[in-house]
Coordinates of C-alpha atoms in Angstrom, one line a residue:
X1 CA 26.4 -35.3 -7.3
X2 CA 29.3 -32.8 -8.1
X3 CA 29.2 -33.8 -11.3
X4 CA 25.6 -34.8 -12.1
X5 CA 24.8 -30.8 -10.8
X6 CA 27.6 -29.9 -14.0
X7 CA 25.6 -31.9 -16.2
X8 CA 22.5 -30.4 -14.7
X9 CA 23.6 -26.8 -15.1
X10 CA 24.6 -27.5 -18.9
X11 CA 22.0 -28.4 -19.8
X12 CA 20.1 -25.2 -18.6
X13 CA 19.9 -23.3 -21.8
X14 CA 19.7 -20.0 -19.3
X15 CA 23.1 -20.9 -17.2
X16 CA 26.0 -18.9 -18.0
X17 CA 29.2 -20.3 -17.5
X18 CA 31.5 -18.1 -15.7
X19 CA 33.4 -17.8 -18.8
X20 CA 31.0 -15.9 -20.0
X21 CA 30.0 -13.6 -16.9
X22 CA 30.2 -10.3 -17.7
X23 CA 33.5 -9.4 -15.5
X24 CA 32.9 -5.7 -15.4
X25 CA 29.7 -5.3 -14.2
X26 CA 30.2 -7.8 -11.7
X27 CA 33.4 -5.7 -10.6
X28 CA 32.0 -2.1 -11.0
X29 CA 28.6 -2.1 -10.7
X30 CA 26.6 -2.7 -6.7
X31 CA 23.6 -4.2 -5.8
X32 CA 23.2 -1.1 -3.8
X33 CA 23.7 0.9 -6.6
X34 CA 20.9 -1.4 -9.2
X35 CA 18.5 -0.4 -5.9
X36 CA 19.4 3.1 -5.9
X37 CA 18.6 3.4 -9.8
X38 CA 15.3 1.7 -9.7
X39 CA 14.2 3.9 -6.3
X40 CA 15.0 7.6 -9.3
X41 CA 13.6 5.9 -12.2
X42 CA 10.0 4.5 -10.0
X43 CA 9.5 7.3 -8.3
X44 CA 11.1 10.5 -11.0
X45 CA 12.9 12.1 -8.2
X46 CA 16.8 11.8 -6.3
X47 CA 15.4 13.5 -3.5
X48 CA 12.5 11.5 -2.6
X49 CA 14.6 7.9 -3.5
X50 CA 16.9 10.1 -1.1
X51 CA 14.5 9.8 1.1
X52 CA 12.6 6.0 0.6
X53 CA 16.0 4.3 1.0
X54 CA 17.0 6.6 4.1
X55 CA 19.9 7.7 2.4
X56 CA 21.4 11.2 2.1
X57 CA 20.7 13.3 -1.3
X58 CA 24.5 13.7 -1.9
X59 CA 24.7 9.8 -1.9
X60 CA 22.4 8.7 -4.1
X61 CA 24.7 10.9 -6.8
X62 CA 27.6 9.5 -6.2
X63 CA 26.2 6.3 -6.4
X64 CA 24.1 7.0 -9.5
X65 CA 27.3 8.9 -11.5
X66 CA 29.6 5.4 -10.2
X67 CA 26.5 3.3 -11.5
X68 CA 26.7 5.7 -14.6
X69 CA 30.8 5.6 -15.0
X70 CA 30.6 1.1 -15.4
X71 CA 27.6 1.0 -17.7
X72 CA 29.4 3.8 -19.6
X73 CA 26.3 6.1 -20.6
X74 CA 24.4 8.6 -19.0
X75 CA 21.3 7.0 -17.4
X76 CA 19.4 10.1 -16.7
X77 CA 18.2 13.3 -18.2
X78 CA 17.2 16.4 -16.7
X79 CA 13.7 17.3 -17.6
X80 CA 11.8 20.7 -16.4
X81 CA 11.6 20.0 -12.3
X82 CA 12.7 15.9 -13.1
X83 CA 14.7 13.3 -13.9
X84 CA 13.6 10.9 -16.6
X85 CA 16.1 7.9 -17.8
X86 CA 17.8 7.3 -21.1
X87 CA 18.1 4.6 -23.7
X88 CA 20.8 3.2 -21.7
X89 CA 18.9 4.0 -18.7
X90 CA 15.5 2.5 -19.6
X91 CA 17.4 -1.0 -20.1
X92 CA 18.8 -1.0 -17.2
X93 CA 15.3 -0.1 -15.5
X94 CA 14.6 -3.0 -17.1
X95 CA 17.4 -5.7 -16.0
X96 CA 17.7 -4.2 -12.3
X97 CA 13.2 -5.6 -12.1
X98 CA 14.4 -8.9 -13.3
X99 CA 17.6 -9.1 -11.2
X100 CA 15.5 -7.8 -8.4
X101 CA 12.9 -10.2 -8.5
X102 CA 15.4 -13.1 -9.0
X103 CA 17.5 -11.6 -6.2
X104 CA 13.4 -11.7 -3.9
X105 CA 12.8 -15.9 -5.4
X106 CA 16.0 -16.1 -4.0
X107 CA 15.4 -14.5 -0.6
X108 CA 12.0 -16.6 -0.3
X109 CA 13.4 -19.5 -0.7
X110 CA 16.1 -19.5 1.6
X111 CA 13.2 -17.9 3.9
X112 CA 11.2 -21.0 3.8
X113 CA 13.8 -23.6 4.2
X114 CA 14.8 -22.2 7.0
X115 CA 11.1 -22.1 8.6
X116 CA 9.3 -19.2 11.0
X117 CA 12.8 -18.9 12.8
X118 CA 14.2 -16.3 10.3
X119 CA 12.5 -14.2 7.3
X120 CA 11.1 -11.3 6.4
X121 CA 7.6 -9.8 5.3
X122 CA 6.8 -6.2 2.8
X123 CA 4.2 -4.9 3.7
X124 CA 2.8 -1.8 1.8
X125 CA -1.2 -0.4 3.4
X126 CA -3.4 2.6 2.6
X127 CA -2.9 5.0 5.0
X128 CA -6.1 4.6 6.8
X129 CA -4.9 1.3 7.3
X130 CA -2.2 2.8 9.7
X131 CA -4.5 2.4 12.1
X132 CA -5.0 -0.7 13.1
X133 CA -2.1 -2.3 10.5
X134 CA 1.0 -1.5 12.8
X135 CA -1.0 -2.9 15.7
X136 CA -1.2 -6.7 13.9
X137 CA 1.9 -7.1 12.8
X138 CA 3.5 -5.7 16.3
X139 CA 1.3 -8.9 16.9
X140 CA 2.6 -11.2 14.6
X141 CA 6.4 -9.7 15.5
X142 CA 5.5 -11.3 19.4
X143 CA 4.3 -14.5 17.6
X144 CA 7.7 -14.8 15.4
X145 CA 10.8 -12.9 16.3
X146 CA 12.6 -14.2 14.3
X147 CA 11.0 -13.0 11.4
X148 CA 12.2 -8.7 10.3
X149 CA 9.5 -6.7 8.9
X150 CA 9.0 -3.8 7.5
X151 CA 5.5 -1.6 6.5
X152 CA 4.9 1.2 3.4
X153 CA 2.1 3.9 4.4
X154 CA 0.9 5.6 1.1
X155 CA -2.4 5.9 -0.8
X156 CA -3.8 3.9 -2.7
X157 CA -2.2 5.3 -6.1
X158 CA 1.3 4.6 -4.5
X159 CA 0.7 1.3 -4.1
X160 CA -1.0 0.4 -7.0
X161 CA 2.2 1.5 -8.1
X162 CA 4.0 0.1 -5.9
X163 CA 2.1 -3.7 -6.6
X164 CA 3.4 -3.4 -10.5
X165 CA 6.5 -2.9 -9.0
X166 CA 6.5 -6.4 -6.4
X167 CA 8.3 -4.4 -3.9
X168 CA 5.7 -5.7 -1.3
X169 CA 4.9 -9.6 0.1
X170 CA 1.0 -8.4 0.9
X171 CA -0.9 -5.1 0.1
X172 CA -3.9 -4.0 2.9
X173 CA -7.0 -1.8 0.5
X174 CA -10.1 -0.3 1.1
X175 CA -11.7 -1.3 -2.1
X176 CA -9.7 -3.8 -4.4
X177 CA -8.1 -3.0 -8.0
X178 CA -10.1 -2.7 -10.2
X179 CA -8.9 -3.0 -14.2
X180 CA -5.0 -2.1 -13.1
X181 CA -4.2 -5.4 -12.3
X182 CA -5.2 -8.4 -11.9
X183 CA -4.7 -10.2 -7.8
X184 CA -5.8 -12.5 -5.7
X185 CA -8.4 -10.9 -3.0
X186 CA -9.3 -12.1 1.1
X187 CA -12.2 -10.2 2.1
X188 CA -11.3 -9.8 6.1
X189 CA -12.4 -6.9 8.1
X190 CA -15.5 -3.9 7.8
X191 CA -14.1 -0.3 6.5
X192 CA -17.2 2.4 7.3
X193 CA -16.6 5.5 6.1
X194 CA -18.5 7.5 7.9
X195 CA -19.4 11.2 8.0
X196 CA -17.4 13.7 10.4
X197 CA -18.3 17.6 11.7
X198 CA -16.8 19.2 14.3
X199 CA -18.6 18.3 17.9
X200 CA -21.1 22.2 18.2
X201 CA -21.4 21.9 14.5
X202 CA -25.4 21.7 13.7
X203 CA -26.6 19.0 12.1
X204 CA -24.5 17.2 15.8
X205 CA -27.6 14.7 16.5
X206 CA -30.1 15.6 13.1
X207 CA -31.8 12.6 11.9
X208 CA -31.5 11.7 7.9
X209 CA -29.8 14.5 6.5
X210 CA -30.4 15.0 3.2
X211 CA -27.3 14.9 0.8
X212 CA -28.1 17.2 -0.7
X213 CA -27.9 19.8 3.2
X214 CA -24.3 18.2 3.4
X215 CA -23.4 19.4 0.1
X216 CA -23.4 23.2 1.2
X217 CA -21.8 22.3 3.7
X218 CA -17.5 23.0 3.4
X219 CA -16.4 20.2 2.7
X220 CA -12.6 19.0 3.1
X221 CA -12.1 16.0 0.8
X222 CA -8.5 13.8 0.7
X223 CA -5.8 13.9 -2.1
X224 CA -6.2 13.2 -5.7
X225 CA -5.2 9.3 -5.2
X226 CA -7.6 8.3 -2.2
X227 CA -9.6 6.2 -2.1
X228 CA -11.4 7.9 0.3
X229 CA -11.8 10.4 -2.5
X230 CA -12.8 8.4 -5.2
X231 CA -15.4 6.5 -2.7
X232 CA -16.9 10.1 -1.4
X233 CA -17.2 11.3 -4.7
X234 CA -19.2 8.9 -6.3
X235 CA -21.6 8.9 -3.8
X236 CA -22.8 12.9 -4.7
X237 CA -22.3 11.8 -8.5
X238 CA -25.4 9.4 -8.2
X239 CA -27.1 11.6 -6.7
X240 CA -26.6 14.3 -9.4
X241 CA -24.6 16.8 -6.6
X242 CA -20.6 18.3 -5.8
X243 CA -19.4 18.5 -2.3
X244 CA -18.4 22.7 -2.1
X245 CA -14.7 21.9 -1.5
X246 CA -12.9 23.8 0.8
X247 CA -9.6 21.9 1.3
X248 CA -7.9 19.2 0.1
X249 CA -5.9 17.3 2.4
X250 CA -3.1 14.7 2.2
X251 CA -3.8 12.5 5.6
X252 CA -6.8 11.4 7.7
X253 CA -5.0 13.6 11.1
X254 CA -4.8 16.9 9.4
X255 CA -8.6 16.3 8.0
X256 CA -9.4 15.8 11.4
X257 CA -8.3 18.7 13.4
X258 CA -9.4 20.3 10.5
X259 CA -13.1 19.7 11.1
X260 CA -12.0 20.4 14.6
X261 CA -11.0 23.3 13.8
X262 CA -14.5 24.2 11.9
X263 CA -12.9 24.3 8.5
X264 CA -15.9 22.2 7.1
X265 CA -16.9 18.7 7.5
X266 CA -15.1 15.9 5.7
X267 CA -15.9 11.8 5.5
X268 CA -13.5 9.4 6.1
X269 CA -13.3 6.4 8.3
X270 CA -14.5 4.7 11.4
X271 CA -11.1 3.7 11.8
X272 CA -9.5 7.5 12.4
X273 CA -11.9 7.6 14.9
X274 CA -10.4 3.9 17.5
X275 CA -8.0 6.0 19.6
X276 CA -10.9 10.0 21.0
X277 CA -13.9 7.7 20.0
X278 CA -16.5 7.9 18.1
X279 CA -17.5 11.1 22.1
X280 CA -14.6 13.1 21.6
X281 CA -14.5 16.1 19.8
X282 CA -15.1 14.8 15.6
X283 CA -18.8 13.2 15.7
X284 CA -20.7 11.2 13.3
X285 CA -23.1 12.9 11.6
X286 CA -26.2 10.1 10.2
X287 CA -26.9 11.1 6.9
X288 CA -28.5 9.8 3.9
X289 CA -25.9 6.9 2.1
X290 CA -23.6 6.9 4.9
X291 CA -21.5 4.7 6.1
X292 CA -20.0 3.9 3.0
X293 CA -20.1 0.1 4.0
X294 CA -16.8 -1.1 2.5
X295 CA -14.9 -3.4 3.3
X296 CA -10.4 -4.2 4.3
X297 CA -8.7 -6.6 1.8
X298 CA -5.4 -8.1 2.2
X299 CA -4.2 -8.6 -2.3
X300 CA -1.4 -9.4 -4.0
X301 CA -0.8 -9.9 -7.6
X302 CA -2.6 -12.6 -8.6
X303 CA 0.3 -15.9 -10.0
X304 CA 2.7 -14.4 -7.0
X305 CA 4.4 -17.3 -5.0
X306 CA 3.9 -16.4 -1.4
X307 CA 6.7 -17.0 0.8
X308 CA 6.1 -19.0 3.6
X309 CA 6.1 -16.1 6.2
X310 CA 3.7 -13.9 3.7
X311 CA 1.6 -17.1 4.2
X312 CA 1.6 -17.2 7.4
X313 CA 0.5 -13.9 7.8
X314 CA -1.4 -14.0 5.8
X315 CA -3.9 -16.3 7.4
X316 CA -2.9 -14.6 11.2
X317 CA -4.3 -11.3 9.4
X318 CA -7.3 -13.1 8.2
X319 CA -8.3 -14.6 11.9
X320 CA -7.4 -10.8 12.9
X321 CA -10.8 -9.6 11.0
X322 CA -13.4 -10.4 13.8
X323 CA -11.1 -8.3 16.3
X324 CA -11.0 -5.4 13.8
X325 CA -15.0 -6.2 13.9
X326 CA -16.4 -6.3 17.5
X327 CA -14.2 -3.1 18.5
X328 CA -15.7 -1.4 15.3
X329 CA -19.5 -2.7 17.2
X330 CA -18.3 -1.6 19.9
X331 CA -17.2 2.5 19.0
X332 CA -20.7 2.7 16.7
X333 CA -23.6 -0.6 18.3
X334 CA -25.0 0.4 14.6
X335 CA -22.4 -0.8 12.8
X336 CA -23.9 -4.8 12.8
X337 CA -27.4 -4.3 12.1
X338 CA -26.0 -1.7 9.1
X339 CA -22.8 -4.4 7.8
X340 CA -25.1 -7.2 8.2
X341 CA -28.4 -6.1 6.0
X342 CA -25.3 -5.4 3.5
X343 CA -22.8 -8.1 3.9
X344 CA -19.8 -7.8 2.0
X345 CA -17.6 -10.2 -0.6
X346 CA -16.8 -13.8 0.1
X347 CA -13.7 -13.9 2.0
X348 CA -11.5 -14.8 -0.9
X349 CA -11.6 -14.0 -4.6
X350 CA -10.3 -14.2 -8.1
X351 CA -10.5 -11.2 -10.1
X352 CA -9.6 -8.4 -11.4
X353 CA -10.6 -5.9 -8.7
X354 CA -13.6 -5.7 -6.6
X355 CA -15.1 -2.5 -6.2

């Protein structure tokens, strides 16, 4: 059997026998150093790479210093306040991507051999999904306690970057990629975007408020790269209007506090009111053209082979969808008729994107 294996490996043109192994790099470079290097190139910052990897900046700098010494060439150059890879750094980055893809595939195959007793699930979600994704992950972990889970919460642009870098198994998005990456898409729950105002705002309890009237109000907008921002601006642009933006903020909770504080009105997902409900300090305005009826999507790059753990979680999350829908309808009983009148895309589709 050993002889047959040797013959098989010898016939594999991509296989390098031990005598051709890169002995120097194997002895002087580590996967951890390559991981640190890859994060710096992808993010463009030593500080932010250290934060992502939960390392101190001196540790990151030391790892890169050792890696540069092992390579015998500088890997970064300073450009303004940022860093960019040198020519040697770009070559190493390409190699890193291939190495980590190979290691990830090995990890997936080993996990499949172990079944659901062990394994790893990496989930990337947009910021608004933080109101329900941890709950789904928690229930999944109770069913499969041997599975190690990780959750990355960030905005839409960053999620697409992570998708290009193949950093996660699955993604939850409120708007599937359009032209950025070819994906498999699973629609599993409604994600209505509503106009919010402080409870004491004069427009509360008014009916069919024209969007022209909303355009007169101070407006709080999500940051550039947010899917909610894009969807909101499209509605105003379709009506030939622009919101009177007073403030831009990078996450949902600060926006809700700013709304309560009277700094303006805003558009957010109904999911952001999960804890306090619709009768709390934030009120929902009845505005023409709202809610914007969107859906939650489970997404992964087309052609990507999912691990057993990822496939199991995808099915689990899709089955969780009706519960999310029921929760939204209990918060806002009129939502059911709106969703049924404008049903979203089919449960699964293969395409470049979904608007």
